[in-house]
Every structure is written in structure tokens, then in C-alpha cells.
Tab-separated table of C-alpha atoms in Angstrom:
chain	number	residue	atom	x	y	z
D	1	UNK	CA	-40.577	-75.326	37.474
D	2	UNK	CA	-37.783	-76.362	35.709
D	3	UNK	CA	-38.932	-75.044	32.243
D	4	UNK	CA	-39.802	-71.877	33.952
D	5	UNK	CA	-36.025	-71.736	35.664
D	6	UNK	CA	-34.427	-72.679	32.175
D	7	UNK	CA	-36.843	-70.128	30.273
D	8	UNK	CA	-35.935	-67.678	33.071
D	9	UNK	CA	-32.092	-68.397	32.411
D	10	UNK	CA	-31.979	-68.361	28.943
D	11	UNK	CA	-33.890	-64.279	29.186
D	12	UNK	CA	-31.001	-63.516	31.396
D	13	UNK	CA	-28.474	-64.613	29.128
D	14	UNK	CA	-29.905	-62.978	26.087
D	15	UNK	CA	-29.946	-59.533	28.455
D	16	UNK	CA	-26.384	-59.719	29.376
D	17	UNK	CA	-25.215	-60.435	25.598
D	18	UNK	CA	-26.847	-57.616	24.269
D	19	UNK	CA	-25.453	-55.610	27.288
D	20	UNK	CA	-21.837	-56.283	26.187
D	21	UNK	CA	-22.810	-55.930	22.702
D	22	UNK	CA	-24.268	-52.172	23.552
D	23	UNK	CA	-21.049	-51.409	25.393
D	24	UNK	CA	-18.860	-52.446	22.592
D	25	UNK	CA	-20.642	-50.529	20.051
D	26	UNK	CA	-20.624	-47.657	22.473
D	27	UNK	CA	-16.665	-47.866	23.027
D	28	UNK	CA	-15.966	-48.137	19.181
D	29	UNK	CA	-18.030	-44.311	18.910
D	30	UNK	CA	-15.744	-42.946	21.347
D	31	UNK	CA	-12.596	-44.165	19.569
D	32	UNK	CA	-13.781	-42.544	16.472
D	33	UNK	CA	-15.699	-39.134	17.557
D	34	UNK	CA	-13.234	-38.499	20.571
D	35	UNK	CA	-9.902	-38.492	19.176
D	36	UNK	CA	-9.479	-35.212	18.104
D	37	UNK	CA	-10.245	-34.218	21.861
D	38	UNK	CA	-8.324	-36.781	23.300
D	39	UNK	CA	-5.383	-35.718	21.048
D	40	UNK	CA	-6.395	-32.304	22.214
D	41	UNK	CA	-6.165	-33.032	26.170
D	42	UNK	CA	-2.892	-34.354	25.611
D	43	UNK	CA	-1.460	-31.928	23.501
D	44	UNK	CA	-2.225	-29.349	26.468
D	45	UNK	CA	-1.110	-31.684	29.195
D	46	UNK	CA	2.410	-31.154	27.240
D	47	UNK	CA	1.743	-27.777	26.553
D	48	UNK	CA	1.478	-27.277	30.303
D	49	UNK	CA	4.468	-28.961	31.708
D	50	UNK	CA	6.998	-27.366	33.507
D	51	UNK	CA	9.757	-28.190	31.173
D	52	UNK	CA	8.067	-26.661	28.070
D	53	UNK	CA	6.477	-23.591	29.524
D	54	UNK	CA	10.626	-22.510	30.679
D	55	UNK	CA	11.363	-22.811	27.376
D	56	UNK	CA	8.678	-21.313	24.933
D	57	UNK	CA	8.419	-17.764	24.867
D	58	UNK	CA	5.346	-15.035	23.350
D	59	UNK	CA	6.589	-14.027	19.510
D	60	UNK	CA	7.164	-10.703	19.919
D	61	UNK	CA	5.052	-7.750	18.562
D	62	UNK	CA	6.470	-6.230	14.826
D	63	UNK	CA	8.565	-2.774	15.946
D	64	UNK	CA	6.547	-0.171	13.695
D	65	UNK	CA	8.685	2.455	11.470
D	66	UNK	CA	6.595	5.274	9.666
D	67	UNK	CA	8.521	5.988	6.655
D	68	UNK	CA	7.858	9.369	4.643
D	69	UNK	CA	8.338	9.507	1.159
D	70	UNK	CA	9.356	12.799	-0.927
D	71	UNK	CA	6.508	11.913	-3.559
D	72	UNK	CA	3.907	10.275	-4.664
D	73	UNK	CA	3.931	6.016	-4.939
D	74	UNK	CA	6.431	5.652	-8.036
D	75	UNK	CA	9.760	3.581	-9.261
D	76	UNK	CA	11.555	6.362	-7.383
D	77	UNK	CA	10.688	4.275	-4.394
D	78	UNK	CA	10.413	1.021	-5.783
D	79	UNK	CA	12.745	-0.758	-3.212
D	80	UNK	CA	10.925	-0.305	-0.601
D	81	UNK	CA	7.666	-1.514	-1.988
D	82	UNK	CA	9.147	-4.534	-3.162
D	83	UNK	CA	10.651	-5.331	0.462
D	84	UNK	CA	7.070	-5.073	1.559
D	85	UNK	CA	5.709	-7.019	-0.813
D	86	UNK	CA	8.348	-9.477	-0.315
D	87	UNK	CA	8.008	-9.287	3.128
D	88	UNK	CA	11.493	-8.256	4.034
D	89	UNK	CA	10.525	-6.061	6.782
D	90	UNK	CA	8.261	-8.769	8.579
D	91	UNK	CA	11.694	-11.067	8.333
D	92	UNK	CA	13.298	-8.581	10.442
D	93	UNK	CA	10.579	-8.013	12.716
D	94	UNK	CA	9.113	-4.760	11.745
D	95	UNK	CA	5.909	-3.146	10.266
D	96	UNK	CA	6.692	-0.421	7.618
D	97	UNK	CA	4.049	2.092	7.150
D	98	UNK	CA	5.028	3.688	3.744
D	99	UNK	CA	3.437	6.869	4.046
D	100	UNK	CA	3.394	8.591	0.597
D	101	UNK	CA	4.476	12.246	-0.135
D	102	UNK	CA	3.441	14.973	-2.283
D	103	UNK	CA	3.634	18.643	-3.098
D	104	UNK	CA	2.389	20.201	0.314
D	105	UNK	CA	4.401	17.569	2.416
D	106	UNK	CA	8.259	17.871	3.556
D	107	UNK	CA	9.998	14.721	4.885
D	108	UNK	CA	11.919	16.652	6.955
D	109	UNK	CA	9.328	18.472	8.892
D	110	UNK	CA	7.596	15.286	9.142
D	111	UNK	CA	9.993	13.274	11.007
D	112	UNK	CA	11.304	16.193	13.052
D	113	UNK	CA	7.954	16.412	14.122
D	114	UNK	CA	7.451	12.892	14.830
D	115	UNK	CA	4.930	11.856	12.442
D	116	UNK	CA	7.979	9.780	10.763
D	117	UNK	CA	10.398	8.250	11.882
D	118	UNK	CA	12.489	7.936	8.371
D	119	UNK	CA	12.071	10.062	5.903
D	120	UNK	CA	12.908	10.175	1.819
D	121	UNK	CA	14.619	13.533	0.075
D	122	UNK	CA	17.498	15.347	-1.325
D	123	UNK	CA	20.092	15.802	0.060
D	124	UNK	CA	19.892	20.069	0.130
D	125	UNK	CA	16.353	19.975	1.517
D	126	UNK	CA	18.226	17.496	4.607
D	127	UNK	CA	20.671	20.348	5.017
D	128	UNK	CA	18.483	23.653	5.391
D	129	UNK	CA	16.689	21.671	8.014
D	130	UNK	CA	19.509	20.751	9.994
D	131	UNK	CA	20.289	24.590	9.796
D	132	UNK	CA	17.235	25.173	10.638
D	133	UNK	CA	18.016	22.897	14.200
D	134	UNK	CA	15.563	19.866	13.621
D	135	UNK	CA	17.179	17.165	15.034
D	136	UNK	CA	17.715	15.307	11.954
D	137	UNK	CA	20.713	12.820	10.554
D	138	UNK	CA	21.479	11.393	7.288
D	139	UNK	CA	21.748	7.381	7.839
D	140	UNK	CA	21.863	6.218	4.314
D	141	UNK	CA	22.412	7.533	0.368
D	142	UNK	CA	20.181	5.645	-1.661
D	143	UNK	CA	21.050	7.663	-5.205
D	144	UNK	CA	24.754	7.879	-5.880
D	145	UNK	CA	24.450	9.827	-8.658
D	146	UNK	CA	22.268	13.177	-9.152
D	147	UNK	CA	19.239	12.580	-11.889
D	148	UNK	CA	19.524	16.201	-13.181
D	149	UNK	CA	19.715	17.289	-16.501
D	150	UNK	CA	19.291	20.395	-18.847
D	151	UNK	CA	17.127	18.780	-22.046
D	152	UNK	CA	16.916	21.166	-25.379
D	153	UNK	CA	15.890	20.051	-28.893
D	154	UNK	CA	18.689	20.321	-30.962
D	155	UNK	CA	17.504	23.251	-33.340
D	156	UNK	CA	17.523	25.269	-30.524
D	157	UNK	CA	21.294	25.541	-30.760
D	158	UNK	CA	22.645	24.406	-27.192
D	159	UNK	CA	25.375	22.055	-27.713
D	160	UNK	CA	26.984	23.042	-24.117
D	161	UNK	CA	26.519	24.903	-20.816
D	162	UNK	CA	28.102	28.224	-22.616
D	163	UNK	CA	25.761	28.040	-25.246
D	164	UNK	CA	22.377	28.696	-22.369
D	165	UNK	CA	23.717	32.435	-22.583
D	166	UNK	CA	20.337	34.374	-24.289
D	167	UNK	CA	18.118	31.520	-23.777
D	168	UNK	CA	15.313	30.889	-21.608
D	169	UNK	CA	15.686	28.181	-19.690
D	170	UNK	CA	13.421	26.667	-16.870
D	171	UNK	CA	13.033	24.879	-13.545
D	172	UNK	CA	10.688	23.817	-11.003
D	173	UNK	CA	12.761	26.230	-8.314
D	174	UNK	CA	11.721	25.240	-4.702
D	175	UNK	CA	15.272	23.889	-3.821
D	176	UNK	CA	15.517	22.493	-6.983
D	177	UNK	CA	17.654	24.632	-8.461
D	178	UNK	CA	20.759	24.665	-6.992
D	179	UNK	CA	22.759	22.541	-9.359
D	180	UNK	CA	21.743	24.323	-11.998
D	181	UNK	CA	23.109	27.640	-10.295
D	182	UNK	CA	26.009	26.255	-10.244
D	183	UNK	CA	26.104	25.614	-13.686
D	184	UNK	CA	25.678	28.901	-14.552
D	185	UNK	CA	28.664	29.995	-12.084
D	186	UNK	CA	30.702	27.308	-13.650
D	187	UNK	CA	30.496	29.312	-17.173
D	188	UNK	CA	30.148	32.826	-15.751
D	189	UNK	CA	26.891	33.736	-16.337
D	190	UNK	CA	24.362	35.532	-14.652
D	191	UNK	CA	20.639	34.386	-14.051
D	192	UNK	CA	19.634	37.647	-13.939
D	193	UNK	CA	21.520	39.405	-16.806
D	194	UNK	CA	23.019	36.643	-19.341
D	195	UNK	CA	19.937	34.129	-19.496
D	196	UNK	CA	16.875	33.922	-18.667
D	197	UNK	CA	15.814	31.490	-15.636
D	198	UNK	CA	12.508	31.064	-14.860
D	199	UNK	CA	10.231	28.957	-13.226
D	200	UNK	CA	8.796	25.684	-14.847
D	201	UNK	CA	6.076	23.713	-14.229
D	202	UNK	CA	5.490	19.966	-13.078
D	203	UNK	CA	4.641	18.773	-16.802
D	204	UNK	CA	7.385	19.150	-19.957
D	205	UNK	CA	4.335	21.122	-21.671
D	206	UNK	CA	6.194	24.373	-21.841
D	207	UNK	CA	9.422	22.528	-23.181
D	208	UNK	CA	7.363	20.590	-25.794
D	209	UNK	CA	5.454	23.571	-26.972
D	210	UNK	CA	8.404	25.936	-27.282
D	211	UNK	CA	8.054	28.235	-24.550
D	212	UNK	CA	11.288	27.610	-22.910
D	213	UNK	CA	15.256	26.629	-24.439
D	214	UNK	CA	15.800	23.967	-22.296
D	215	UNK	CA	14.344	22.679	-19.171
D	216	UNK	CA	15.079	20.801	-16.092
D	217	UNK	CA	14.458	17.187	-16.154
D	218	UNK	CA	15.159	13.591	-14.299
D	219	UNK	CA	16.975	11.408	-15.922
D	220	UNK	CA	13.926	9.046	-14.989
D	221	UNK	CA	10.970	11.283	-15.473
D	222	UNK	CA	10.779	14.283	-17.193
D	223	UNK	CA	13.112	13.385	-19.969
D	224	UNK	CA	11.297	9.872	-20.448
D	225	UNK	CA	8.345	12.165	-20.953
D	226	UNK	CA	9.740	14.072	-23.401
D	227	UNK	CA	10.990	10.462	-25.286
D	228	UNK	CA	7.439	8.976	-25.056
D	229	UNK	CA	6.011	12.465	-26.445
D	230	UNK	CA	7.707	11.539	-30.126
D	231	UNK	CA	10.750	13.254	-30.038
D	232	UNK	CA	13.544	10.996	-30.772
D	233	UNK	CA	17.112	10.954	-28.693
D	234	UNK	CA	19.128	12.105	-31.231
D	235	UNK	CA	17.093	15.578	-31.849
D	236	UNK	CA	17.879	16.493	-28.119
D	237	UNK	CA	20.836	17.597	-26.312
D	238	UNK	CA	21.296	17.676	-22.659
D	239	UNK	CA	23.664	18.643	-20.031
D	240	UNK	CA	24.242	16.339	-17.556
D	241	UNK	CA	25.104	17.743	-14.072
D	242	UNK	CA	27.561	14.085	-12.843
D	243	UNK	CA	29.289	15.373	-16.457
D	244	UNK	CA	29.732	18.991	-15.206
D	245	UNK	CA	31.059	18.618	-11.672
D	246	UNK	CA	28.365	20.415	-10.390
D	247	UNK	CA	25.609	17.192	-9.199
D	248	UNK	CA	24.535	17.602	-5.835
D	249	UNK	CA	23.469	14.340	-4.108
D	250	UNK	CA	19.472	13.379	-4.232
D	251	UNK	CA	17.253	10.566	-2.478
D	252	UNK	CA	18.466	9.930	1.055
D	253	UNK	CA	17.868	8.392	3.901
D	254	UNK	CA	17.527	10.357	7.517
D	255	UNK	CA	15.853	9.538	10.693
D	256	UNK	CA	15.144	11.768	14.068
D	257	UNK	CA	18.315	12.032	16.006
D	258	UNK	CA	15.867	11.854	19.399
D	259	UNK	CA	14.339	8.610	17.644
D	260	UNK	CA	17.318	7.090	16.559
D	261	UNK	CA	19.366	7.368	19.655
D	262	UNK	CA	16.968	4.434	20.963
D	263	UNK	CA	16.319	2.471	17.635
D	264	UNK	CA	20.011	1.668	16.100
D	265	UNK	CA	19.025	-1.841	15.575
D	266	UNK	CA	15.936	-1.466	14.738
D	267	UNK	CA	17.212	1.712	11.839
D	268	UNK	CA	20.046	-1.333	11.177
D	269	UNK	CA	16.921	-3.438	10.385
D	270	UNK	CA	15.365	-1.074	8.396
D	271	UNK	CA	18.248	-0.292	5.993
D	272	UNK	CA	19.075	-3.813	5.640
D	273	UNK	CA	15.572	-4.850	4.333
D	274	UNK	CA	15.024	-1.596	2.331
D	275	UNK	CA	18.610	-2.335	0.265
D	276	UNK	CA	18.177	-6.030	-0.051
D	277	UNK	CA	14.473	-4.272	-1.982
D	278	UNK	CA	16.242	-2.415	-4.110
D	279	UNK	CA	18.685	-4.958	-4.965
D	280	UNK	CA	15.833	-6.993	-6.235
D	281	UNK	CA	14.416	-4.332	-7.686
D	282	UNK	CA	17.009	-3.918	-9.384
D	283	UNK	CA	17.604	-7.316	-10.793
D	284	UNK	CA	14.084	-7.548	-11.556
D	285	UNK	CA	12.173	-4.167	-12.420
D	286	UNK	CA	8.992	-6.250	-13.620
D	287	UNK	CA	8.291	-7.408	-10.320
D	288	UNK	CA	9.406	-3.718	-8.628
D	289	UNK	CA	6.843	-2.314	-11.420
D	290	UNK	CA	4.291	-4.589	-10.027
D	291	UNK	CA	4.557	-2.906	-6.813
D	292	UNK	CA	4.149	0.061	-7.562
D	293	UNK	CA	1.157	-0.274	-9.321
D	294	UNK	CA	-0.605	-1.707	-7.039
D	295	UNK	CA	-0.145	1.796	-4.983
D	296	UNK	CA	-0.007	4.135	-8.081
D	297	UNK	CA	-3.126	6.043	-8.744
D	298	UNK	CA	-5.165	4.788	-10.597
D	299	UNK	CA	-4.779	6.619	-14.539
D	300	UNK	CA	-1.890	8.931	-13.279
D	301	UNK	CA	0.966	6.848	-15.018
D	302	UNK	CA	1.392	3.157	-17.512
D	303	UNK	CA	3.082	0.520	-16.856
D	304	UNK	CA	5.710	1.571	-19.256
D	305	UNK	CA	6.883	4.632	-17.729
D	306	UNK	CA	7.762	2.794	-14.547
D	307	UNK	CA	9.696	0.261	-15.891
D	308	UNK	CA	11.477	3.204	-17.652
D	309	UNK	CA	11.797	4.790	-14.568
D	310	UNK	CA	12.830	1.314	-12.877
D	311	UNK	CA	15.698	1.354	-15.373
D	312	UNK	CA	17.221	5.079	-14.801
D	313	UNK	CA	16.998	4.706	-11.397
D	314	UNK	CA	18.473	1.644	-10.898
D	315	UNK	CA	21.528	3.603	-12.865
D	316	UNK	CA	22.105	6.076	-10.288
D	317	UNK	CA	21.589	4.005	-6.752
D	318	UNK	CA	24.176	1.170	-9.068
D	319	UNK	CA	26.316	3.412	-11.282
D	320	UNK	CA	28.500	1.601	-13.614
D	321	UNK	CA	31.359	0.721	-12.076
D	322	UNK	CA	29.967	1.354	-8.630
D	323	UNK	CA	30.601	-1.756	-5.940
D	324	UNK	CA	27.001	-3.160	-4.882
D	325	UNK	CA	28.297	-3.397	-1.474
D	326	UNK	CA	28.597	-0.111	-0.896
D	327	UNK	CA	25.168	0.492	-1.807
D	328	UNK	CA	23.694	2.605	0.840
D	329	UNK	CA	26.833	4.682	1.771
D	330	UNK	CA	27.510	8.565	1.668
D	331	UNK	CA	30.295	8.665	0.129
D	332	UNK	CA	32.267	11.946	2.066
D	333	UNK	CA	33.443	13.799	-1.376
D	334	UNK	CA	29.965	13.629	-3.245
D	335	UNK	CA	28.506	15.126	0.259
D	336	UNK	CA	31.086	17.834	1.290
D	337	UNK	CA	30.471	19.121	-2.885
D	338	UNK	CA	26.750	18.894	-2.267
D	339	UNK	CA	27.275	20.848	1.052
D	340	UNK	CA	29.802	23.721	-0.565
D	341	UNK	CA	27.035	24.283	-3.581
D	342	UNK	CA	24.141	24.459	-1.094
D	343	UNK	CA	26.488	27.282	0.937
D	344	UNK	CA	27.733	28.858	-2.169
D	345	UNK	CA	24.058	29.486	-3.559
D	346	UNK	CA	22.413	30.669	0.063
D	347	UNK	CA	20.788	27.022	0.662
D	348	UNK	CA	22.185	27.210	4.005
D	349	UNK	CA	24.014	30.010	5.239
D	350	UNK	CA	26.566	28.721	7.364
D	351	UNK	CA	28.828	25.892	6.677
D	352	UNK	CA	27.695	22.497	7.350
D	353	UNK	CA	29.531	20.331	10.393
D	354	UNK	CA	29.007	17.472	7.505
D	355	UNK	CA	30.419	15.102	10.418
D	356	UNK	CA	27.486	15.706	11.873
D	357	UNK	CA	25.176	16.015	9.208
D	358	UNK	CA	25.558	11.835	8.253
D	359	UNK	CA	26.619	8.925	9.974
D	360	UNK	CA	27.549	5.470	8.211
D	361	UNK	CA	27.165	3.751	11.083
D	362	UNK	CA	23.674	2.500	10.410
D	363	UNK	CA	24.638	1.110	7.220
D	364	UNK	CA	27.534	-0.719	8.773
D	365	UNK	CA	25.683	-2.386	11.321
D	366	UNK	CA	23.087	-3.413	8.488
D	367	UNK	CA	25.860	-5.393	6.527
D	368	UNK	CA	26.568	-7.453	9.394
């Protein structure tokens, strides 16, 4: 009996050992598979207290702005690809939709109609709309300088404005035209009966085949063109419109009146990310190129030509001598002259309440 008791003890000791062995074992797994979810449990026990749930609030939801180019995706518009890319807008809490523009679209009627909410143009095209009653303002000047010039090969004997009288001389027409008009007044002659005006197309083909005197080009486009064609700078002459007195101001800024009367900050927010773009574009037109190539179509323009573009552009949003900080600003002479041309020549018929027509009060509230 008492080997059987000491047998019988010696079983139950064995049992109970390998019982608190099992249990050990089993508490060491937890510690290592369940402290993610422990961490977990606790971290929304915190999550959940009073004193944190007064003081956490939802982010809030990007503020959308449609924005309506004049053209298609190129260095014209550089800026505000590169404060996408960079995401500028996102900083300020909105999502830009660049929507890009073309030959059968008009900024105007797009934002007027509300399929905008900024829009890109000149600064003539802004006017006959507001004549027109869409409820459209002017809330920043990009381009400070007009882009316009008159190109002619040298041979062809145009030295100045006077000498255009007996030549042919083109451009694309379509509100385009204006400052070249007034040119013509400038030197008293007639489009009708001293020269001959006529339309031109989209490509410098006529020019560089000898159909036409001199044509119509941007300082940044059509006259790089004619550069990258072969012919050098010094066989050309060209009349510059700044030079002449007769520039009217280009790429703008406006927004719906209707949509802007709720939206100041968020307009404020728009302008202030869309000029800190261009100011890095720029300081740096290889990474503004990059940009727009990734939106350019694909085999419709190099490399190259952008970063020419880049470069001219960049000359008339900064002229030299102009103060950066004023970048953005319609200046009130350069407008009122753009507005007196556009009446002069029958773009609008009536004269324009100009302080109406822009406000700088979006572009003050974006440098604060």
C-alpha cells in the first residue's frame, strides 16, 4: 500500500508539473502573437475617451476649382501645372481640375456657364463678354506684357510700322487682331486701302514660304517657330507692340461673379498657389517643362520648344524691371489702354466701367 500511495503521488506530481509547464508555454504565445492586438485595444480605448474625441476633428474634404484654359496643355500655362505637380493646391486645401482649351472652346462662356469656375484668356475676349452681360470679373493679370509681334525677313524691306504700307501682312483674326489695328491707326493707314490684311493660319507656313510680308506671331511661339525653321535672328525684323504703345494686355485671370461672391478665400487660395507655380516655374523652367509634358500630346511639340516657350513667357508675367511682388496685379494704365483699343476698333461698343471689369482684391488677400 505504501508503494502504491508513493507511486500514486509521484503520477500526481509529474501531472501538475507539466500542467504549469503547458500554461507557461501557453502565456509566452500570447505575449508574442497578441501584442499587436493588445496595442490595438488600447490604442482605441484612447481613441475613445472623452478628452480626445472633443478635440480631434474629420480633415476636411479638398474645395474643387475647375479651371479653363485658353489652349491646349503648353508653357503658356506652365504655373499652374507645376503647382499641381508640386502639390500647391492640396497645401491649401483644394483640388484643381485643369481643364484644357482649344479652338472650339471660350473660357469665358465656360465659366459664365458654370462649367468653370476660373478661366484663362486675353484680356479683349474678357471684355466683349462682360458687354455681352456674363457675369464675369477679372481677379488676376498673369502676363504683364503683350506677346505680340509683326515678324518679316529682312529682304522684304520692313524696317518699321510705316514701311507695312503695300505689303501683305497676316493674322489669325478672331479677336486677335486688335493691336495690330491699332498699329495701323498709329501710322495712318488703312487695312482696306494702304495694305493688305488678311487672315493667317495657325502654322508660320505662309510666312516661311513667302506668301505673306510679315505675320503675326508670339513672342513665345510663332516666332520660336520661325527661329527653329533655320532662319537666323538677324535676317528678321519685327515690330514689337510693348515698343509701339499699342500692346493690349493678354493671359488673365477671371472667375464667375455669382461664384465668386461665395468663394473669396477659396479664389485667395487659388491665386496664391497658382503664383507661387509660376514663380517656380520661373526659377526653374526644366522642372515647369516636365510638367507639361507629361500633359502635352503626345508628337505635337519637343522638349525644346517648351523650354523656349518657358523662357519668353517667363519675360512677360516678370518683365525686367518689374517687382515680383506685384506679380498677379492689373496694373490700371495697361488695362484702361487695353479697354480704349478694344472700344476704338468695335471690340466692345460701349465704354468699359473698367472699375468693374477687375478687382485686385483677390490678389491682395492672396499675399497675406
Amino acid at each position: 500500500m505504501n508503494v502504491t500511495k508513493g507511486k500514486f503521488r509521484g503520477g500526481l506530481l509529474m501531472a501538475v508539473m507539466i500542467m504549469i509547464i503547458s500554461l507557461l508555454a501557453g502565456c509566452g504565445g500570447n505575449n508574442n502573437n497578441n501584442a499587436p492586438a493588445a496595442e490595438a485595444t488600447a490604442g482605441t480605448e484612447a481613441s475613445a475617451s472623452p478628452e480626445t474625441a472633443a478635440t480631434t476633428e474629420p480633415a476636411a474634404d479638398p474645395v474643387t476649382v475647375k479651371l479653363q484654359l485658353k489652349w491646349v496643355p503648353q508653357a503658356q500655362f506652365a504655373g499652374y501645372f507645376l503647382a499641381q505637380d508640386k502639390g500647391y493646391y492640396a497645401e491649401e486645401g483644394l483640388n484643381v481640375e485643369i481643364l484644357p482649351g482649344g479652338p472650339d472652346i471660350v473660357p469665358e462662356q465656360q465659366v459664365a456657364g458654370g462649367s468653370a469656375d476660373i478661366g484663362v484668356d486675353w484680356v479683349a475676349s474678357l471684355l466683349t463678354s462682360q458687354e455681352q452681360e456674363m457675369p464675369l470679373v477679372q481677379i488676376a493679370q498673369i502676363f504683364q506684357k503683350s506677346g505680340l509681334v509683326l515678324v518679316s525677313k529682312k529682304e522684304a524691306g520692313i524696317s518699321g510700322p510705316a514701311d507695312l504700307k503695300g505689303k501683305k501682312v497676316g493674322n489669325w483674326m478672331g479677336g486677335n487682331e486688335f493691336e495690330i489695328l491699332a498699329l495701323f491707326d498709329k501710322y495712318k493707314l488703312d487695312s482696306n486701302k494702304d495694305l493688305n490684311f488678311t487672315k493667317q493660319g495657325f502654322t508660320m507656313d505662309q510666312f516661311l514660304g513667302g506668301e505673306i510680308d510679315a505675320a503675326s506671331a508670339m513672342t513665345y511661339n510663332e516666332y520660336q517657330v520661325v527661329l527653329e525653321s533655320g532662319i537666323k535672328a538677324e535676317d528678321l525684323n519685327v515690330i514689337d507692340m510693348n515698343d509701339e504703345g499699342v500692346a493690349m494686355l493678354e493671359d488673365n485671370l477671371f472667375a464667375n461673379k455669382e461664384w465668386l461672391a461665395e468663394n473669396k478665400e477659396t479664389a485667395a487660395k487659388f491665386v496664391r498657389a497658382s503664383l507661387k507655380g509660376w514663380k517656380d516655374a520661373i526659377a526653374d523652367p526644366e522642372a515647369a517643362v516636365d510638367s507639361v509634358m507629361k500633359l502635352a500630346e503626345e508628337g505635337s511639340t519637343t522638349r525644346e520648344h517648351q523650354l523656349t516657350m518657358m523662357t519668353e513667357v517667363a519675360k512677360l508675367i516678370q518683365p525686367e524691371g518689374f517687382d515680383a511682388a506685384k506679380m498677379g496685379y492689373t496694373d490700371a494704365a495697361a488695362f484702361q489702354q487695353t479697354a480704349d483699343i478694344a472700344l476704338k476698333f468695335g471690340v466692345i461698343k460701349e465704354a468699359s466701367k473698367v472699375d468693374e471689369a477687375y478687382t485686385n482684391e483677390i490678389v491682395e488677400m492672396a499675399a497675406k
